[in-house]
Amino acid sequence: MDSNEREGAAPGPRPAGIAGLPGPYRVVAALALGAVSVAACWHLAMVFLHVAPSNTVTKRHGATVDAWVYPEFEQNWKLFAPNPLQQNIAVEVRAQIRTEAGERLTTDWRDLSAEDARRIRHQLLPSHTAQNELRRAWDFYTSSHDEDEKPQGERGALSEAYLQRIAVARLAGTYGAGELLRVQLRSVTRAVAAPRWSTETTDTAPSYRELPWWTV
Amino acid sequence: MVDRVRAAAGRALARVTGQALGPYQSAVLRIGIAGTWLFFLLRELPHRRELYGPESPWSWELGRRLIATNDAFSVLMWGSSAVWFEIVYAVAVLSAVLLLLGWHTRAVSVLFMVGVLSLQNRSVFMGDGGDNVIHLMALYLVLTRCAQVWSLDARRAARRRPGRDGPAGPLLWAVLGLVLLYAAVTGRLGAGWLAGFAALWVLQALWWTVERHDPDGAGRATLDVLANLVHNAALLVIMAEVCLIYATAGWYKIQGSRWQDGTALYYPLGLDYFTPWPGLSGLLAGSGTLVMLLTYGTVAVQVAFPFTLLNRRVKNALLAVMMLEHAGIAVLLGLPFFSLAMIAADAVFLPTGFLLWLGARAASVRGMLPGRRPATAGTDLAPEPGGPEHPGPAPAPEPDPEHPGPAPAPLPEPRPEPRPGTGGGGPAAVEQPSAGTS
């Protein structure tokens, strides 16, 4: 490696880097220097515009930025920003089943998020299956549906299928020899109570968002 | 004046083309990211089929439909069988081990990236910020020469004697070439990915050919210059990426009312998904003053970090604070892998002296560390800047990867992988000593 030569070990040391290359090779290296510099600056500019708030440039060239950044350089570092999440959103499920005897019945609501929380509790290394799976599936659903629970495009459809599959998987084994007919999900949102040391008061009454029944 | 600018530019040019800067920083990043991913894959071993495999609620078909809309890369989409999934998971684990050790890093870093992208893109909604960091760094690491030190590659290069190099490198190259050929023939890769992989594959062959036939010639030196250029640019991008992470996290927080009134940190401590230790969280949440100090401190540190790169001492102090904060987050919020990934990313800013000290400590604990330079490891603790080779402050046009501050770097360190002999491209010369990607 030419670092050794630079140490002066070799007779007639070749200058370090590009200066030590003979003519044509130096041209190649110079072209590469230019290309690499442009590529690095371009990439950083695109990533910067991707994480920056909507601005004059992104309004005009948003498509270029998106085309560069998605899907592999996508990133979101608004961790707990601008404000941290201030409410616990629990996802609950209930099911309509046909029992072995042929009777139809509807189960009670079951708090899946509480089950996640139990799996996280006192764990140094919580699993993504407990921490992210349901939580992010619900985020995905709410971000791809309007207030009337109407799906928006392919993502809406995907998120419904995903949530339903999570619900079915978690209900597995709870209805014995019966048959699972339909599932329904709802979220129960409770604000985190205001700190004891603050004068604020927060309404911690739960609010509900109920999704339609889905036939399995 | 003009002459001085020219001289400075010349020195800078010699540095960015003449060497792959930050050998220890890129090595610690390699080890940190590969180790975090390995740790994660092992921890999730019992859940692997639920996360990325046949038992996932995010079924293969759902994954395929989403990928059809965004063209994300995943070899798991090549087939939906359980066997293929297990193979990919196993290769991902293996590539993480090998990258951690720095074994044929040039090829293995590509394999590692393929493993990371394939699993994560198969089930994007299973991931969090930690996965995002690993995803980006896996891509960037491919472009770096991250195994110049602390790696099996470095050790092999240092110990190389004629005939001692095994056939592993060429064999790996051949196998990966066959996989690439299969993927190309069956149309499983997009044009961009195919071109990228093919270029890397051809470059590796070119590198070996040149190394064998004319190891001291201009062609070989040119390849070295190109590899250094790409490495240095990638390292710059990595450091800028870390700055962007902190800048985004910090500046968006400033706009939040809870970060302004000093209560922001209280709320995550009350979220069921982020309180593995409710007692501990409750204890911290109980003190309004402490919460406020930590809330303000977090924002201040995150916003300030990119600017502290202008001053080495402040940068190092802040780096320590941020690593401690991430260690706290790991336990308190139950985000160990996110924290580990961030600590690994932060580590690219650590000073060489500290990393050498760390390496020496690790070596004394573990007995032997590949790529260590026993003769100098102890003495290099000495102050970094202003070695005899660099008497004056050498202003570089680009931030200096090793010392983002104005301090000049310790320069040409004897490489741990000295060229074996000067003559002849015998069989020994088939292997490339330093790793990373050409």
XYZ file of C-alpha atoms in Angstrom:
654
model
C 0.000 0.000 0.000
C 1.385 3.342 -0.791
C 1.237 4.410 2.813
C 4.289 2.268 3.252
C 6.065 4.020 0.480
C 5.164 7.294 2.028
C 6.932 6.153 5.141
C 10.025 6.403 3.060
C 10.797 2.704 3.074
C 10.805 2.439 -0.671
C 13.416 4.239 -2.700
C 12.051 7.238 -4.544
C 8.804 7.427 -2.618
C 5.742 8.159 -4.616
C 3.758 11.098 -3.291
C 0.644 10.130 -1.417
C -2.629 9.747 -3.191
C -3.525 11.220 -6.487
C -0.313 13.166 -6.920
C 1.673 9.951 -7.054
C -0.155 8.580 -10.063
C 1.178 8.836 -13.600
C -0.716 10.955 -16.163
C -3.602 8.904 -17.481
C -4.247 7.275 -14.133
C -4.322 10.669 -12.539
C -7.050 11.712 -14.949
C -9.099 8.672 -13.967
C -8.604 9.452 -10.292
C -9.474 13.111 -10.802
C -12.682 12.173 -12.591
C -13.496 9.774 -9.764
C -12.788 12.497 -7.222
C -15.265 14.729 -8.974
C -17.903 12.026 -9.309
C -17.593 10.856 -5.714
C -17.731 14.420 -4.388
C -20.827 15.208 -6.406
C -22.492 11.954 -5.375
C -21.789 12.503 -1.687
C -23.027 16.097 -1.749
C -26.092 15.120 -3.728
C -26.935 12.312 -1.345
C -26.535 14.516 1.708
C -28.645 17.238 0.128
C -31.413 14.749 -0.628
C -31.355 13.257 2.867
C -31.299 16.727 4.394
C -34.331 17.798 2.382
C -36.043 14.536 3.313
C -35.707 15.150 7.066
C -36.215 18.920 6.890
C -39.684 20.418 7.283
C -41.612 21.168 4.128
C -39.951 24.166 2.550
C -39.575 26.139 -0.651
C -37.222 23.642 -2.216
C -39.098 20.497 -1.229
C -42.363 21.993 -2.428
C -40.806 22.386 -5.842
C -38.601 19.291 -5.983
C -40.290 16.928 -3.557
C -40.633 14.220 -6.196
C -36.881 14.226 -6.858
C -36.138 13.944 -3.158
C -38.640 11.134 -2.675
C -37.358 9.253 -5.687
C -33.840 9.347 -4.259
C -34.638 8.631 -0.648
C -37.337 5.960 -0.928
C -37.306 3.170 -0.131
C -33.852 2.473 1.249
C -32.797 5.841 2.692
C -36.094 6.661 4.332
C -35.676 7.948 7.860
C -37.590 9.633 10.594
C -35.844 11.053 13.618
C -38.694 12.979 15.138
C -38.326 10.814 18.199
C -40.831 12.063 20.726
C -41.008 15.314 18.737
C -42.361 17.898 18.474
C -44.211 16.515 21.475
C -43.926 13.063 22.991
C -46.932 10.807 22.865
C -48.995 11.707 25.919
C -51.545 8.944 25.875
C -51.674 5.220 26.170
C -53.436 3.725 23.191
C -54.596 0.233 23.970
C -55.858 -1.991 21.188
C -58.576 -4.401 22.215
C -60.238 -7.203 20.343
C -63.417 -9.200 20.664
C -64.600 -12.086 18.578
C -67.745 -13.676 17.395
C -67.420 -17.425 17.511
C -69.493 -20.462 16.824
C -69.037 -22.897 19.654
C -68.711 -26.601 19.197
C -72.404 -26.890 20.033
C -73.206 -24.570 17.128
C -74.072 -21.613 19.336
C -72.996 -18.127 18.269
C -71.530 -15.900 20.918
C -69.559 -12.721 21.250
C -66.588 -12.644 23.575
C -65.641 -9.864 25.947
C -63.110 -7.269 24.916
C -59.573 -8.450 25.383
C -56.787 -5.911 25.869
C -53.985 -6.974 23.542
C -51.784 -3.998 24.416
C -51.925 -4.917 28.093
C -50.652 -8.346 27.105
C -47.825 -6.663 25.197
C -47.060 -4.548 28.248
C -46.857 -7.657 30.414
C -44.365 -9.135 27.982
C -42.283 -5.948 28.089
C -42.371 -5.575 31.860
C -39.107 -6.363 33.615
C -37.413 -7.239 30.361
C -33.979 -5.893 29.578
C -34.448 -6.937 25.968
C -38.091 -6.588 24.973
C -38.983 -8.331 21.730
C -40.075 -6.372 18.692
C -43.091 -8.674 18.625
C -44.243 -7.218 21.944
C -43.060 -3.661 21.495
C -43.620 -2.844 17.831
C -45.937 -5.340 16.178
C -49.370 -4.285 17.395
C -48.395 -0.715 18.255
C -47.076 0.042 14.797
C -49.843 -1.915 13.073
C -52.346 0.356 14.804
C -50.358 3.448 13.779
C -50.309 2.127 10.236
C -54.060 1.637 10.323
C -54.873 5.080 11.720
C -52.526 6.800 9.286
C -54.166 5.111 6.322
C -57.821 5.546 7.307
C -60.094 8.524 7.640
C -62.435 9.151 10.541
C -65.163 7.055 8.971
C -62.751 4.103 8.922
C -62.528 4.320 5.148
C -59.240 2.911 3.838
C -57.053 5.183 1.780
C -55.587 3.313 -1.138
C -53.506 0.170 -1.026
C -51.959 1.036 2.330
C -55.364 1.227 3.913
C -56.247 -2.208 2.614
C -52.894 -3.628 3.717
C -53.233 -2.226 7.225
C -56.685 -3.777 7.638
C -55.453 -7.168 6.547
C -52.458 -6.812 8.875
C -54.504 -5.861 11.941
C -56.956 -8.635 11.264
C -54.176 -11.190 10.993
C -52.653 -9.967 14.258
C -56.021 -10.256 15.976
C -56.634 -13.749 14.636
C -53.152 -14.881 15.605
C -53.563 -13.596 19.140
C -56.987 -15.168 19.507
C -55.722 -18.535 18.363
C -56.395 -21.249 20.882
C -58.936 -19.275 22.906
C -62.098 -20.669 21.354
C -61.459 -24.337 21.782
C -63.045 -26.467 19.140
C -65.300 -23.616 18.063
C -64.969 -21.529 14.950
C -63.882 -17.937 14.695
C -66.407 -16.054 12.590
C -65.711 -12.352 12.958
C -63.391 -10.061 14.875
C -63.746 -6.479 15.966
C -61.037 -4.132 17.157
C -61.189 -0.927 19.086
C -58.697 1.425 20.609
C -58.967 2.787 24.103
C -57.055 6.000 24.505
C -56.183 7.219 27.968
C -54.166 10.360 28.530
C -51.158 9.975 30.789
C -52.165 11.693 34.019
C -50.594 15.085 34.643
C -47.554 14.943 36.890
C -48.197 15.131 40.603
C -45.816 18.045 40.851
C -47.625 20.104 38.233
C -50.712 22.231 38.565
C -52.113 20.902 35.331
C -55.120 18.679 35.281
C -55.612 16.114 32.552
C -58.804 14.340 31.712
C -57.855 10.684 31.879
C -61.254 9.340 30.914
C -60.835 6.822 28.099
C -61.997 7.558 24.592
C -62.884 4.790 22.210
C -62.499 4.204 18.525
C -64.377 1.178 17.354
C -63.676 -0.464 14.020
C -66.314 -2.378 12.115
C -66.667 -6.123 12.470
C -64.472 -7.988 10.042
C -65.405 -11.397 8.761
C -62.473 -13.734 9.091
C -1.694 33.681 0.233
C -2.608 31.896 -2.958
C 0.357 29.626 -2.464
C -0.738 28.771 1.028
C -4.241 27.954 -0.095
C -2.802 25.844 -2.863
C -0.501 24.032 -0.508
C -3.323 23.385 1.896
C -5.543 22.125 -0.898
C -2.735 19.890 -2.069
C -2.299 18.430 1.399
C -6.020 17.869 1.731
C -6.125 16.190 -1.644
C -3.215 13.970 -0.692
C -5.059 12.967 2.454
C -8.448 12.136 0.994
C -6.924 10.235 -1.893
C -3.862 8.861 -0.161
C -5.449 7.119 2.776
C -8.676 5.762 4.125
C -9.175 8.095 7.053
C -10.449 7.070 10.443
C -9.403 3.402 10.370
C -10.310 2.911 14.026
C -13.518 4.894 13.787
C -14.766 2.923 10.801
C -13.731 -0.322 12.486
C -15.616 0.500 15.665
C -18.665 1.384 13.599
C -18.399 -1.935 11.768
C -18.084 -3.855 15.000
C -20.850 -1.898 16.706
C -23.408 -2.153 13.945
C -22.670 -5.798 13.135
C -22.695 -6.635 16.846
C -26.005 -4.876 17.457
C -27.671 -6.621 14.535
C -26.221 -9.968 15.568
C -27.405 -9.478 19.133
C -30.844 -8.535 17.859
C -31.105 -11.537 15.527
C -30.074 -13.894 18.304
C -32.467 -12.330 20.786
C -35.331 -12.635 18.313
C -34.400 -16.164 17.282
C -37.511 -17.577 18.993
C -39.656 -14.916 17.287
C -37.962 -14.895 13.901
C -40.820 -16.611 12.086
C -43.333 -14.198 13.569
C -41.231 -11.174 12.645
C -40.053 -11.975 9.150
C -41.071 -15.527 8.376
C -43.997 -17.729 7.482
C -45.811 -17.179 10.789
C -45.822 -13.418 10.534
C -49.115 -11.555 10.724
C -47.450 -9.382 8.099
C -47.735 -12.249 5.648
C -45.432 -12.786 2.706
C -48.261 -11.740 0.415
C -48.813 -8.480 2.321
C -45.083 -7.848 2.134
C -45.126 -8.492 -1.583
C -48.009 -6.090 -2.128
C -46.279 -3.316 -0.196
C -42.959 -3.883 -1.949
C -44.782 -3.746 -5.274
C -45.574 -0.130 -4.413
C -42.139 0.961 -3.180
C -39.557 -1.360 -4.793
C -37.760 -2.074 -1.534
C -35.009 -4.662 -1.695
C -35.579 -8.050 -0.122
C -34.295 -11.426 -1.224
C -37.072 -12.904 0.929
C -39.373 -11.942 -1.906
C -37.569 -14.440 -4.121
C -39.632 -17.183 -2.576
C -42.219 -17.685 0.137
C -41.046 -21.034 1.452
C -40.085 -21.559 5.069
C -36.790 -23.107 4.000
C -35.771 -20.020 2.038
C -36.639 -17.862 5.025
C -34.508 -19.965 7.355
C -31.609 -19.812 4.913
C -31.802 -16.035 4.685
C -32.032 -15.650 8.458
C -29.065 -17.968 8.925
C -27.028 -16.073 6.335
C -27.954 -12.812 8.046
C -26.682 -14.140 11.384
C -23.554 -15.559 9.799
C -22.794 -12.362 7.886
C -23.160 -10.370 11.102
C -20.660 -12.628 12.847
C -18.227 -12.384 9.957
C -18.552 -8.635 9.616
C -18.005 -8.268 13.340
C -14.804 -10.261 12.962
C -13.832 -8.541 9.741
C -13.468 -11.699 7.687
C -13.253 -10.959 3.946
C -14.994 -7.760 4.813
C -15.273 -6.467 1.297
C -17.628 -9.265 0.305
C -19.142 -9.880 3.718
C -20.220 -6.263 4.132
C -22.334 -6.668 0.996
C -23.790 -9.893 2.346
C -24.527 -8.147 5.636
C -26.333 -5.348 3.855
C -28.370 -7.870 1.882
C -29.339 -9.618 5.127
C -30.336 -6.410 6.893
C -32.341 -5.026 3.996
C -33.989 -8.343 3.201
C -35.284 -8.974 6.704
C -36.242 -5.395 7.507
C -37.952 -4.720 4.186
C -39.857 -7.994 4.440
C -41.667 -6.615 7.512
C -41.124 -2.871 7.740
C -43.749 -2.397 10.417
C -41.851 -4.551 12.895
C -38.963 -2.104 13.081
C -38.196 1.051 15.010
C -35.548 3.747 15.029
C -32.824 1.263 15.862
C -33.610 -0.800 12.793
C -33.533 2.395 10.757
C -30.017 3.235 11.974
C -28.763 -0.273 11.212
C -30.416 -0.157 7.793
C -28.622 3.057 6.807
C -25.277 2.080 8.275
C -25.398 -1.333 6.559
C -25.706 0.494 3.252
C -22.923 2.967 3.997
C -20.536 0.384 5.441
C -20.357 -1.370 2.080
C -18.539 1.659 0.738
C -15.996 1.928 3.528
C -12.671 0.202 4.136
C -13.817 -0.637 7.607
C -11.520 -3.571 8.346
C -8.147 -1.853 8.222
C -7.755 -2.599 11.915
C -9.353 -4.842 14.500
C -10.247 -7.497 11.971
C -9.273 -10.919 10.756
C -8.469 -9.302 7.415
C -5.947 -7.033 9.085
C -4.436 -9.909 10.986
C -4.201 -12.052 7.894
C -2.567 -9.225 5.992
C -0.065 -8.642 8.763
C 0.861 -12.277 9.000
C 0.729 -13.074 5.362
C 3.335 -15.417 4.021
C 3.400 -16.893 0.555
C 0.978 -19.733 0.164
C -0.777 -19.052 3.417
C -3.860 -17.476 1.989
C -6.682 -19.895 1.775
C -9.077 -20.180 -1.100
C -11.880 -18.621 0.983
C -11.838 -15.233 -0.743
C -12.078 -16.442 -4.331
C -14.519 -19.141 -3.280
C -16.796 -16.603 -1.628
C -16.498 -14.440 -4.710
C -17.420 -17.339 -6.979
C -20.424 -18.383 -4.884
C -21.731 -14.820 -4.686
C -21.182 -14.528 -8.427
C -23.322 -17.605 -9.025
C -26.086 -16.236 -6.815
C -25.890 -12.956 -8.681
C -26.013 -14.755 -12.019
C -29.046 -16.747 -10.896
C -30.790 -13.579 -9.737
C -29.957 -11.827 -12.991
C -31.110 -14.672 -15.225
C -34.370 -15.149 -13.356
C -35.019 -11.416 -13.289
C -35.201 -11.207 -9.504
C -33.171 -8.023 -9.158
C -34.053 -4.525 -10.228
C -31.749 -2.905 -12.747
C -30.130 -0.615 -10.187
C -29.345 -3.347 -7.697
C -28.119 -5.660 -10.427
C -25.768 -2.983 -11.749
C -24.504 -2.193 -8.257
C -23.812 -5.789 -7.272
C -22.268 -6.577 -10.652
C -19.989 -3.554 -10.375
C -18.800 -4.617 -6.919
C -18.242 -8.147 -8.140
C -16.270 -7.096 -11.199
C -14.235 -4.587 -9.208
C -13.203 -7.303 -6.787
C -11.949 -9.427 -9.670
C -10.175 -6.443 -11.164
C -8.577 -5.705 -7.820
C -7.213 -9.240 -7.481
C -5.969 -9.267 -11.050
C -4.102 -6.020 -10.680
C -2.799 -7.033 -7.277
C -1.446 -10.262 -8.702
C 0.117 -8.941 -11.860
C 1.414 -5.572 -10.861
C 1.174 -5.027 -7.125
C 3.461 -2.017 -7.186
C 2.236 -0.510 -10.410
C 0.188 2.521 -11.184
C -2.967 0.501 -11.711
C -2.839 -0.874 -8.215
C -2.105 2.568 -6.799
C -5.025 4.001 -8.730
C -7.388 1.407 -7.321
C -6.144 2.299 -3.897
C -6.813 5.975 -4.527
C -10.325 5.200 -5.744
C -11.052 3.001 -2.740
C -9.771 5.716 -0.408
C -11.941 8.299 -2.116
C -15.071 6.221 -1.788
C -14.245 5.320 1.802
C -13.644 8.910 2.804
C -16.806 10.113 1.119
C -18.819 7.350 2.786
C -17.339 8.183 6.172
C -18.245 11.817 5.654
C -21.789 10.779 4.765
C -21.982 8.578 7.861
C -20.888 11.424 10.094
C -23.275 13.844 8.433
C -26.022 11.277 8.844
C -25.402 11.082 12.592
C -25.493 14.870 12.750
C -28.768 14.884 10.836
C -30.233 12.387 13.279
C -29.417 14.598 16.244
C -30.276 17.827 14.494
C -33.676 16.537 13.416
C -34.414 15.036 16.801
C -33.358 18.245 18.547
C -34.762 20.967 16.324
C -38.201 19.394 16.039
C -38.327 19.063 19.814
C -37.702 22.760 20.295
C -41.032 23.387 18.624
C -42.928 21.174 21.050
C -44.779 22.731 23.979
C -43.838 19.864 26.293
C -40.169 20.256 25.564
C -40.565 23.960 26.210
C -42.345 23.617 29.542
C -39.851 20.991 30.669
C -42.243 18.092 31.160
C -41.674 16.162 27.932
C -39.622 13.393 29.490
C -42.357 12.706 32.011
C -44.764 11.357 29.398
C -42.785 8.477 27.883
C -42.223 7.346 31.476
C -45.978 6.805 31.661
C -46.397 4.910 28.397
C -47.073 1.203 28.808
C -45.021 0.307 25.738
C -41.938 2.121 27.050
C -41.879 1.316 30.747
C -40.277 -2.050 31.303
C -39.390 -0.912 34.830
C -42.405 1.001 36.097
C -40.886 1.494 39.533
C -37.789 3.111 38.099
C -39.785 5.198 35.640
C -42.096 6.308 38.409
C -39.178 7.281 40.576
C -37.721 9.482 37.853
C -41.114 10.895 36.905
C -41.663 11.842 40.529
C -39.219 14.709 40.454
C -40.358 17.688 38.427
C -36.984 19.364 38.615
C -35.082 16.322 37.492
C -37.508 15.777 34.608
C -37.078 19.371 33.540
C -33.293 19.243 33.705
C -33.215 16.064 31.655
C -35.780 17.430 29.214
C -33.837 20.625 28.597
C -30.556 18.768 28.636
C -31.714 16.358 25.978
C -32.747 19.116 23.606
C -29.661 21.178 24.261
C -27.310 18.271 23.644
C -29.091 17.137 20.492
C -29.238 20.593 18.973
C -25.686 21.405 19.965
C -23.977 18.229 18.881
C -23.312 19.039 15.215
C -21.780 22.372 16.185
C -19.545 20.910 18.841
C -17.665 19.131 16.074
C -15.824 22.402 15.689
C -14.182 21.855 19.026
C -12.659 18.508 19.807
C -12.846 18.732 23.554
C -16.447 19.845 23.721
C -17.324 17.233 21.122
C -15.782 14.477 23.197
C -17.531 15.610 26.347
C -20.869 15.740 24.587
C -20.237 12.369 23.001
C -19.813 10.848 26.440
C -23.026 12.497 27.630
C -24.967 11.195 24.642
C -23.662 7.685 24.999
C -24.664 7.714 28.660
C -28.083 9.042 27.766
C -28.525 6.240 25.253
C -27.469 3.705 27.837
C -30.162 5.166 30.094
C -32.754 5.014 27.333
C -31.830 1.388 26.695
C -32.929 0.369 30.161
C -35.518 2.967 31.064
C -37.533 2.945 27.844
C -36.708 -0.643 26.963
C -34.992 0.247 23.693
C -31.690 -1.634 23.963
C -31.100 -2.229 20.272
C -31.926 1.319 19.285
C -29.521 2.546 21.938
C -26.777 0.146 20.918
C -27.101 1.176 17.285
C -26.944 4.851 18.228
C -23.930 4.302 20.460
C -22.216 2.497 17.582
C -23.018 5.383 15.259
C -21.820 7.913 17.834
C -18.576 5.994 18.071
C -17.386 7.236 14.657
C -16.709 10.508 16.417
C -14.533 9.030 19.138
C -10.922 10.186 19.164
C -8.286 7.767 17.920
C -6.403 7.923 21.204
C -9.425 6.715 23.133
C -10.128 3.958 20.630
C -6.529 2.769 20.824
C -6.753 2.743 24.586
C -10.010 0.800 24.323
C -8.382 -1.619 21.900
C -5.423 -2.128 24.203
C -7.740 -2.724 27.135
C -9.816 -5.179 25.161
C -6.657 -6.899 24.013
C -5.308 -7.230 27.511
C -8.625 -8.646 28.648
C -9.107 -10.985 25.763
C -5.486 -11.958 25.382
C -5.149 -11.154 21.757
C -6.876 -8.824 19.400
C -6.505 -9.118 15.661
C -4.920 -6.201 13.973
C -3.562 -4.665 17.122
C -0.184 -3.076 16.914
C 1.454 -4.314 20.077
C 4.509 -2.140 19.715
C 2.671 1.135 19.560
C -0.756 0.563 21.020
C 0.326 1.792 24.409
C 2.241 4.827 23.367
C -0.387 6.047 20.967
C -2.469 7.137 23.879
C -0.540 10.286 23.642
C -2.312 13.344 22.372
C -3.651 12.960 18.927
C -2.942 16.193 17.218
C 0.194 17.743 16.023
C 2.397 14.806 15.347
C 5.708 15.588 13.750
C 4.262 14.933 10.359
C 1.666 17.590 10.781
C 3.222 20.520 12.472
C 0.676 23.112 11.572
C -3.041 23.157 11.481
C -3.932 21.699 8.151
C -7.241 23.105 7.086
C -9.055 20.608 4.962
C -11.940 21.451 2.720
C -13.860 18.500 4.042
C -14.482 17.756 7.674
C -11.849 15.400 8.843
C -13.389 12.054 9.607
C -10.950 11.269 12.300
C -11.187 14.560 14.063
C -14.104 16.539 12.937
C -12.669 19.399 14.880
C -9.981 21.658 13.594
C -7.314 19.560 15.203
C -5.047 17.846 12.737
C -5.047 14.118 12.774
C -2.254 11.820 13.736
C -0.959 10.976 10.450
C 0.287 8.265 8.522
C 0.124 5.585 11.060
C 1.985 2.491 10.109
C -0.698 0.334 8.684
C -1.312 -2.858 10.541
C -1.334 -4.598 7.212
C 2.095 -4.004 5.772
C 2.529 -5.142 2.257
C 4.200 -8.522 2.351
C 7.565 -8.088 0.766
C 7.931 -5.703 -2.039
C 8.328 -7.968 -4.950
C 6.338 -10.418 -6.876
C 2.654 -11.023 -7.049
C 2.768 -14.593 -5.947
C -0.270 -16.441 -4.762
C -0.003 -14.464 -1.578
C -0.960 -11.332 -3.400
C -4.312 -12.694 -4.464
C -5.913 -11.484 -1.305
C -6.434 -7.834 -0.716
C -5.289 -6.804 2.704
C -7.482 -3.952 3.649
C -11.146 -4.546 3.462
C -14.159 -2.566 2.719
C -15.133 -2.096 -0.815
C -13.243 -0.992 -3.776
